[in-house]
Coordinates of N, CA and C in Angstrom, one line a residue:
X1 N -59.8 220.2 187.6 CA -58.9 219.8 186.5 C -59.1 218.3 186.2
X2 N -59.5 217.8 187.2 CA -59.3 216.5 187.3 C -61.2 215.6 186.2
X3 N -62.1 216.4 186.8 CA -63.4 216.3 185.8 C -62.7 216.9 184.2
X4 N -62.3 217.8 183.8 CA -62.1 218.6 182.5 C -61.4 217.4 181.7
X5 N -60.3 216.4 182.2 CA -59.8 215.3 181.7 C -61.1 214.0 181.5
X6 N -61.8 213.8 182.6 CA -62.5 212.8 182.3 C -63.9 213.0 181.0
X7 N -64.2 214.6 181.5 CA -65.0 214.8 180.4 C -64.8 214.9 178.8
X8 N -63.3 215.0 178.5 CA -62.9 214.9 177.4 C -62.5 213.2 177.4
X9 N -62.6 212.8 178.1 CA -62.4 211.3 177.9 C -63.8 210.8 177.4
X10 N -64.9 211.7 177.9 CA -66.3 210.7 177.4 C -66.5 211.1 176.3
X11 N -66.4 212.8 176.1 CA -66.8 213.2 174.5 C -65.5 212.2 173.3
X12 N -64.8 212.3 173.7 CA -63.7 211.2 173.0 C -64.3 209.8 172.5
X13 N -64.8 209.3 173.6 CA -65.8 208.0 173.6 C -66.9 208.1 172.8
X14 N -67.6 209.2 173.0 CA -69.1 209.4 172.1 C -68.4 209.5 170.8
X15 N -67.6 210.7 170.8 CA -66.9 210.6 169.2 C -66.7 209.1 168.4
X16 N -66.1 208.5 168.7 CA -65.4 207.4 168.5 C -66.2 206.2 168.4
X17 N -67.7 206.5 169.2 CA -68.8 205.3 169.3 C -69.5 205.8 167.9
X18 N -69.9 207.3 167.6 CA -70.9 207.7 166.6 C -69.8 207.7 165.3
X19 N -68.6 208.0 165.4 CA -68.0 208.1 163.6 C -67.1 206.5 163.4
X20 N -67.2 205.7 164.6 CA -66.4 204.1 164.1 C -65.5 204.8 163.4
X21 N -64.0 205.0 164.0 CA -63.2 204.8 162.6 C -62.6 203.5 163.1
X22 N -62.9 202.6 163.7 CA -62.8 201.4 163.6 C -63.7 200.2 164.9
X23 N -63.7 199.2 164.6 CA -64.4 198.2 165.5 C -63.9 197.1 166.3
X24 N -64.9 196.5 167.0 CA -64.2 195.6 167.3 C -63.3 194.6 166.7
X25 N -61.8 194.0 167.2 CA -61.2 193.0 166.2 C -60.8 193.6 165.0
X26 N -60.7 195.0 165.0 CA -59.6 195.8 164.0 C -58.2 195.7 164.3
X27 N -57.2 196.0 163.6 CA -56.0 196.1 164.3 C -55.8 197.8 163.9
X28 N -55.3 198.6 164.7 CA -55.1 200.0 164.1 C -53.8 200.6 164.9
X29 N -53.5 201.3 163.8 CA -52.5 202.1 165.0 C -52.1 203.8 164.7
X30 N -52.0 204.1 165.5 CA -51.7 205.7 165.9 C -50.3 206.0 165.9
X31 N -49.6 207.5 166.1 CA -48.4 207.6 166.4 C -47.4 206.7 167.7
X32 N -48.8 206.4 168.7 CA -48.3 206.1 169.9 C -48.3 204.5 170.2
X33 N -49.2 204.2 169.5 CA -50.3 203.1 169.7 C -50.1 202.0 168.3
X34 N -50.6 200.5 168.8 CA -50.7 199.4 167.6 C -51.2 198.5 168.3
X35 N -52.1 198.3 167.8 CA -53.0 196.7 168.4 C -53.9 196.6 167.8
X36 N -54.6 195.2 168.2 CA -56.1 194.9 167.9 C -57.2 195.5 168.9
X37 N -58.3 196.0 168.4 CA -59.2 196.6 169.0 C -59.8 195.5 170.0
X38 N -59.8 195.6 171.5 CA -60.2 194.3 172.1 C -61.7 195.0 173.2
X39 N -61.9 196.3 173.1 CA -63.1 197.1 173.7 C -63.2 198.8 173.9
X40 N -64.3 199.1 173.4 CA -64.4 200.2 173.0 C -65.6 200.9 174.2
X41 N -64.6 202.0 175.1 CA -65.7 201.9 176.4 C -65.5 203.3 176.1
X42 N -66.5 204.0 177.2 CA -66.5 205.3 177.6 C -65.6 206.6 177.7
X43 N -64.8 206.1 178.2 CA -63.2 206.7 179.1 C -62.1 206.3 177.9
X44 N -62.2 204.9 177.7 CA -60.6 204.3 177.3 C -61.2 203.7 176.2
X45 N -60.1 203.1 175.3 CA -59.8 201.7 174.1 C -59.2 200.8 174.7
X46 N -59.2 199.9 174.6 CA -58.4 198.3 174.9 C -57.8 198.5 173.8
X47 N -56.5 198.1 173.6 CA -55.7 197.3 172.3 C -55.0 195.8 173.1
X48 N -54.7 195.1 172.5 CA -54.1 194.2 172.6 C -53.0 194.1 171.4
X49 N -51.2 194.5 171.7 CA -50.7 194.5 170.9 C -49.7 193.1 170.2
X50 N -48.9 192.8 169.4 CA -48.4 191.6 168.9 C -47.9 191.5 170.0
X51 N -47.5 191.7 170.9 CA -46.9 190.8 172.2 C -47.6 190.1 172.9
X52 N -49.1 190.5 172.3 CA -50.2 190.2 173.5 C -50.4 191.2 174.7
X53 N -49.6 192.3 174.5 CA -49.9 193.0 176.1 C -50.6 194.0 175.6
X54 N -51.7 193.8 176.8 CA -53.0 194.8 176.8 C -52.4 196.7 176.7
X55 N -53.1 197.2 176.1 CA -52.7 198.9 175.8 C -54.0 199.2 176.0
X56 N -53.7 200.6 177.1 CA -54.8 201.5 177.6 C -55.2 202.5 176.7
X57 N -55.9 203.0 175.8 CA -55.8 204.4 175.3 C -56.8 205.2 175.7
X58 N -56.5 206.5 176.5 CA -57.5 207.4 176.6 C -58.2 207.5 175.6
X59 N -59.3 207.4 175.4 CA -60.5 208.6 174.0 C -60.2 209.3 173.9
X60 N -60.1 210.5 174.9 CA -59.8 212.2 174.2 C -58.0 211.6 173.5
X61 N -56.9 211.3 173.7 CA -55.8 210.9 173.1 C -56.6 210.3 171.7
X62 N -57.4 209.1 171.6 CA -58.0 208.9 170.3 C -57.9 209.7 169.7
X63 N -59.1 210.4 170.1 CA -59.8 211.5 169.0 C -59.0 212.8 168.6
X64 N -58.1 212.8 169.3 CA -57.4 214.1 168.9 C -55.7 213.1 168.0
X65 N -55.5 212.3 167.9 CA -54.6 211.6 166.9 C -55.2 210.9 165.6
X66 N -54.5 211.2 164.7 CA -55.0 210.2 163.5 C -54.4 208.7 163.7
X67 N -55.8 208.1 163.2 CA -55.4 206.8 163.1 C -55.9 206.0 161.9
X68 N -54.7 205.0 161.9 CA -54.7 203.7 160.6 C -55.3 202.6 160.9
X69 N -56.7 202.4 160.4 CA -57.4 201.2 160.5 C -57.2 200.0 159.3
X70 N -56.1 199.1 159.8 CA -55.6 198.3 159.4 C -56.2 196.7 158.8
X71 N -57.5 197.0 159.0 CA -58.5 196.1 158.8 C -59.9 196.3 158.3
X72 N -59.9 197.9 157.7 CA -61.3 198.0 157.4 C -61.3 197.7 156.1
X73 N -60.4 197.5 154.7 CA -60.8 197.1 153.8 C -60.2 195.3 153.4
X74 N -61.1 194.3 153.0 CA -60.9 193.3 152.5 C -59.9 192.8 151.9
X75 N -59.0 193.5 151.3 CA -57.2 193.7 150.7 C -56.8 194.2 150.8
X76 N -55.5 194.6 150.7 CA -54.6 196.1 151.2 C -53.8 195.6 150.0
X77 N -52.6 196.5 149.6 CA -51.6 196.1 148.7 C -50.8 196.5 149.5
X78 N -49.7 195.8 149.2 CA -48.4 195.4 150.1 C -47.2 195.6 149.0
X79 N -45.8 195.3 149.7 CA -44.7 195.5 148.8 C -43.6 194.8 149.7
X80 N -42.7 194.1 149.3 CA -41.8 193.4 149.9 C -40.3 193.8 149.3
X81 N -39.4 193.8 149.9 CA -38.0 193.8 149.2 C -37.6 192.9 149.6
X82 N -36.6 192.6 149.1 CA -35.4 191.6 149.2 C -33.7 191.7 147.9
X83 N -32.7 191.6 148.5 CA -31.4 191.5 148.1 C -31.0 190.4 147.6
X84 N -30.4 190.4 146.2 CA -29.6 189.2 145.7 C -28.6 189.6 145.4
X85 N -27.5 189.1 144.8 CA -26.2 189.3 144.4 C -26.4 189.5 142.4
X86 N -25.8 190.2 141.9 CA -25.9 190.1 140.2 C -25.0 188.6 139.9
X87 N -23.8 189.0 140.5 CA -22.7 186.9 140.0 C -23.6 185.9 140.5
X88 N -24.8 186.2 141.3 CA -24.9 184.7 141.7 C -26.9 185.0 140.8
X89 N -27.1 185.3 140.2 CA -28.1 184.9 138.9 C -29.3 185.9 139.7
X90 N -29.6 186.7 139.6 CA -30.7 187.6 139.7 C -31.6 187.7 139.4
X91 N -31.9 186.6 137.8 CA -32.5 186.8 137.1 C -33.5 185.3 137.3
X92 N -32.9 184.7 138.1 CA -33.4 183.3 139.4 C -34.1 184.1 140.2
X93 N -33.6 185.3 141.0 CA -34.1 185.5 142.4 C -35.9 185.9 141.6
X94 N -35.7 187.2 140.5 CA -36.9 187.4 140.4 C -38.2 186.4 139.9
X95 N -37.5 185.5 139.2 CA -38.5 184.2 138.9 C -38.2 183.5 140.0
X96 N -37.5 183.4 141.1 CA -38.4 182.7 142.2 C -39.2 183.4 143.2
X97 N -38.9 184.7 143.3 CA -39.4 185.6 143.9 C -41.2 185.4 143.2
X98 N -41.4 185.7 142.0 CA -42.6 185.7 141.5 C -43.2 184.2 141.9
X99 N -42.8 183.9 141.8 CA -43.5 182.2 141.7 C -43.8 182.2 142.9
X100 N -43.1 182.5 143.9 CA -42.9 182.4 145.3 C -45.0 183.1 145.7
X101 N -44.9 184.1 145.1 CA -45.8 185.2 145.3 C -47.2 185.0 144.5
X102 N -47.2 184.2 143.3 CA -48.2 183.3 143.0 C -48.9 182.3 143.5
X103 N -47.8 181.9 145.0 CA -48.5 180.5 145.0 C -49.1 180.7 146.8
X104 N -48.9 182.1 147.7 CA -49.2 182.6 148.7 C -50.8 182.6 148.1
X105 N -51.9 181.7 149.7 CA -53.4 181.7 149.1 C -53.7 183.0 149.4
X106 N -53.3 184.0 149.9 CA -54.1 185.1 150.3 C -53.7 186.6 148.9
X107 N -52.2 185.8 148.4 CA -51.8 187.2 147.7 C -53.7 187.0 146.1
X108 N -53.9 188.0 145.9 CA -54.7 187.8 144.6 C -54.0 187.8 143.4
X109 N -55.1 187.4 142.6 CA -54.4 186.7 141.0 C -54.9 187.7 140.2
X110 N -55.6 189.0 141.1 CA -56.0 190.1 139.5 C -56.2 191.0 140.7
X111 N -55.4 192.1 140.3 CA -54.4 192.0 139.4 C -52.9 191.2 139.7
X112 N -52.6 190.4 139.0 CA -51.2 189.6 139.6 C -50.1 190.2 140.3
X113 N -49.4 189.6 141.1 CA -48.1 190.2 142.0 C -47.2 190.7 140.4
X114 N -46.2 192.0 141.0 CA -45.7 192.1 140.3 C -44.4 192.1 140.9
X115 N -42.8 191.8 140.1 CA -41.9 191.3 140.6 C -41.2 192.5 139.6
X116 N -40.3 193.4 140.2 CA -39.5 194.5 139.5 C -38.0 194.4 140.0
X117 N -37.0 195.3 139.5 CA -36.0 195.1 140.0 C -36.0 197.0 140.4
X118 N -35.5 196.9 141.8 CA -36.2 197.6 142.7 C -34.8 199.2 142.6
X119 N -33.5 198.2 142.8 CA -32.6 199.3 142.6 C -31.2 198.1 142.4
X120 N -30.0 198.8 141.9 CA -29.0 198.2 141.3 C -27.6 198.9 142.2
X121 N -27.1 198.4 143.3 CA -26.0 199.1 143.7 C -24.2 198.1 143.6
X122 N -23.5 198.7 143.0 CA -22.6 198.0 142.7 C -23.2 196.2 142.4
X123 N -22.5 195.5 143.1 CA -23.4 193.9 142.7 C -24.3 193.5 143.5
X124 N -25.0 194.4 144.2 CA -26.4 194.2 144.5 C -27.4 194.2 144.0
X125 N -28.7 194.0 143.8 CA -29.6 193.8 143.2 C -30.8 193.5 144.2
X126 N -31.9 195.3 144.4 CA -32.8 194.5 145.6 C -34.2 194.5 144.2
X127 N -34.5 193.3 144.8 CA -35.9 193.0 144.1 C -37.4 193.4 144.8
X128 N -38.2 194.5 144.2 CA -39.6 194.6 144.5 C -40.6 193.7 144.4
X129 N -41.5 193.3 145.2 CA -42.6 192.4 144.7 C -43.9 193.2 144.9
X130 N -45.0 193.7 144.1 CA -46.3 194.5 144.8 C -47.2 193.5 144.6
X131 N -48.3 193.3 145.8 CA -49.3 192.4 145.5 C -50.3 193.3 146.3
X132 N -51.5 192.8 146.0 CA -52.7 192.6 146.6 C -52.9 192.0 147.7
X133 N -53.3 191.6 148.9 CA -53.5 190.1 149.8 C -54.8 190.6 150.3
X134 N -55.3 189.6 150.7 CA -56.2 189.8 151.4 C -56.1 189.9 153.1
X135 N -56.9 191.1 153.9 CA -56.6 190.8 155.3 C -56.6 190.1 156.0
X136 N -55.5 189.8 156.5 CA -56.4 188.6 157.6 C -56.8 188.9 159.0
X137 N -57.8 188.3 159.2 CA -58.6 188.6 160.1 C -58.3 188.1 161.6

């Protein structure tokens, strides 16, 4: 019982060595799992998560979960919300909201951030922003 586990841990490993769905210094995450890729061995994955604490992942657990490689494209597009009041000038929050989001070096300038009003509940008012950024690495 105990080989039938490890051997799906190596074909997990070969899997995962021959299709890369991600590399070293990715950040990815699974249902279970979120970190940066810190080694990609036989048996297991390293992650290292935003806490800094090291995460073990079996390979055969890899390979049989989907996972979000959070770092394989150059930009991602993002979306941010935020709440203002309608009495206290809304029509501020979204021009400073925009400006705000023009002047971030990573958001891109084509296609420009876009700044919408997102939804309207009694005198609430949440503001959408969609941008571009680039990953950071």
């Amino acid at each position: 019982m105990a080989l039938q586990g490890t051997l799906q841990n190596i074909a997990g490993g070969i899997m995962l060595l021959v299709l890369r769905p991600f590399r070293l210094g990715d950040f990815v995450e699974t249902s279970a799992l979120k970190g940066k890729v810190i080694e990609v061995g036989l048996f297991a994955t390293k992650l290292r998560n935003t806490d800094s604490l090291y995460l073990l992942a079996p390979n055969s657990t890899l390979r049989n979960t989907s996972i979000v490689n959070h770092s394989c494209e150059p930009e991602r597009g993002q979306e941010n919300r935020c709440g203002c009041w309608q009495r206290r000038g809304y029509q501020f929050g979204i021009a400073n909201t925009a400006g705000n989001y023009f002047l971030r070096p990573r958001v891109q300038k084509n296609p420009p951030p876009r700044v919408v009003i997102d939804d309207v509940a009694g005198e609430k008012v949440t503001i959408k922003a969609e941008y571009w950024a680039e990953t950071a690495q």
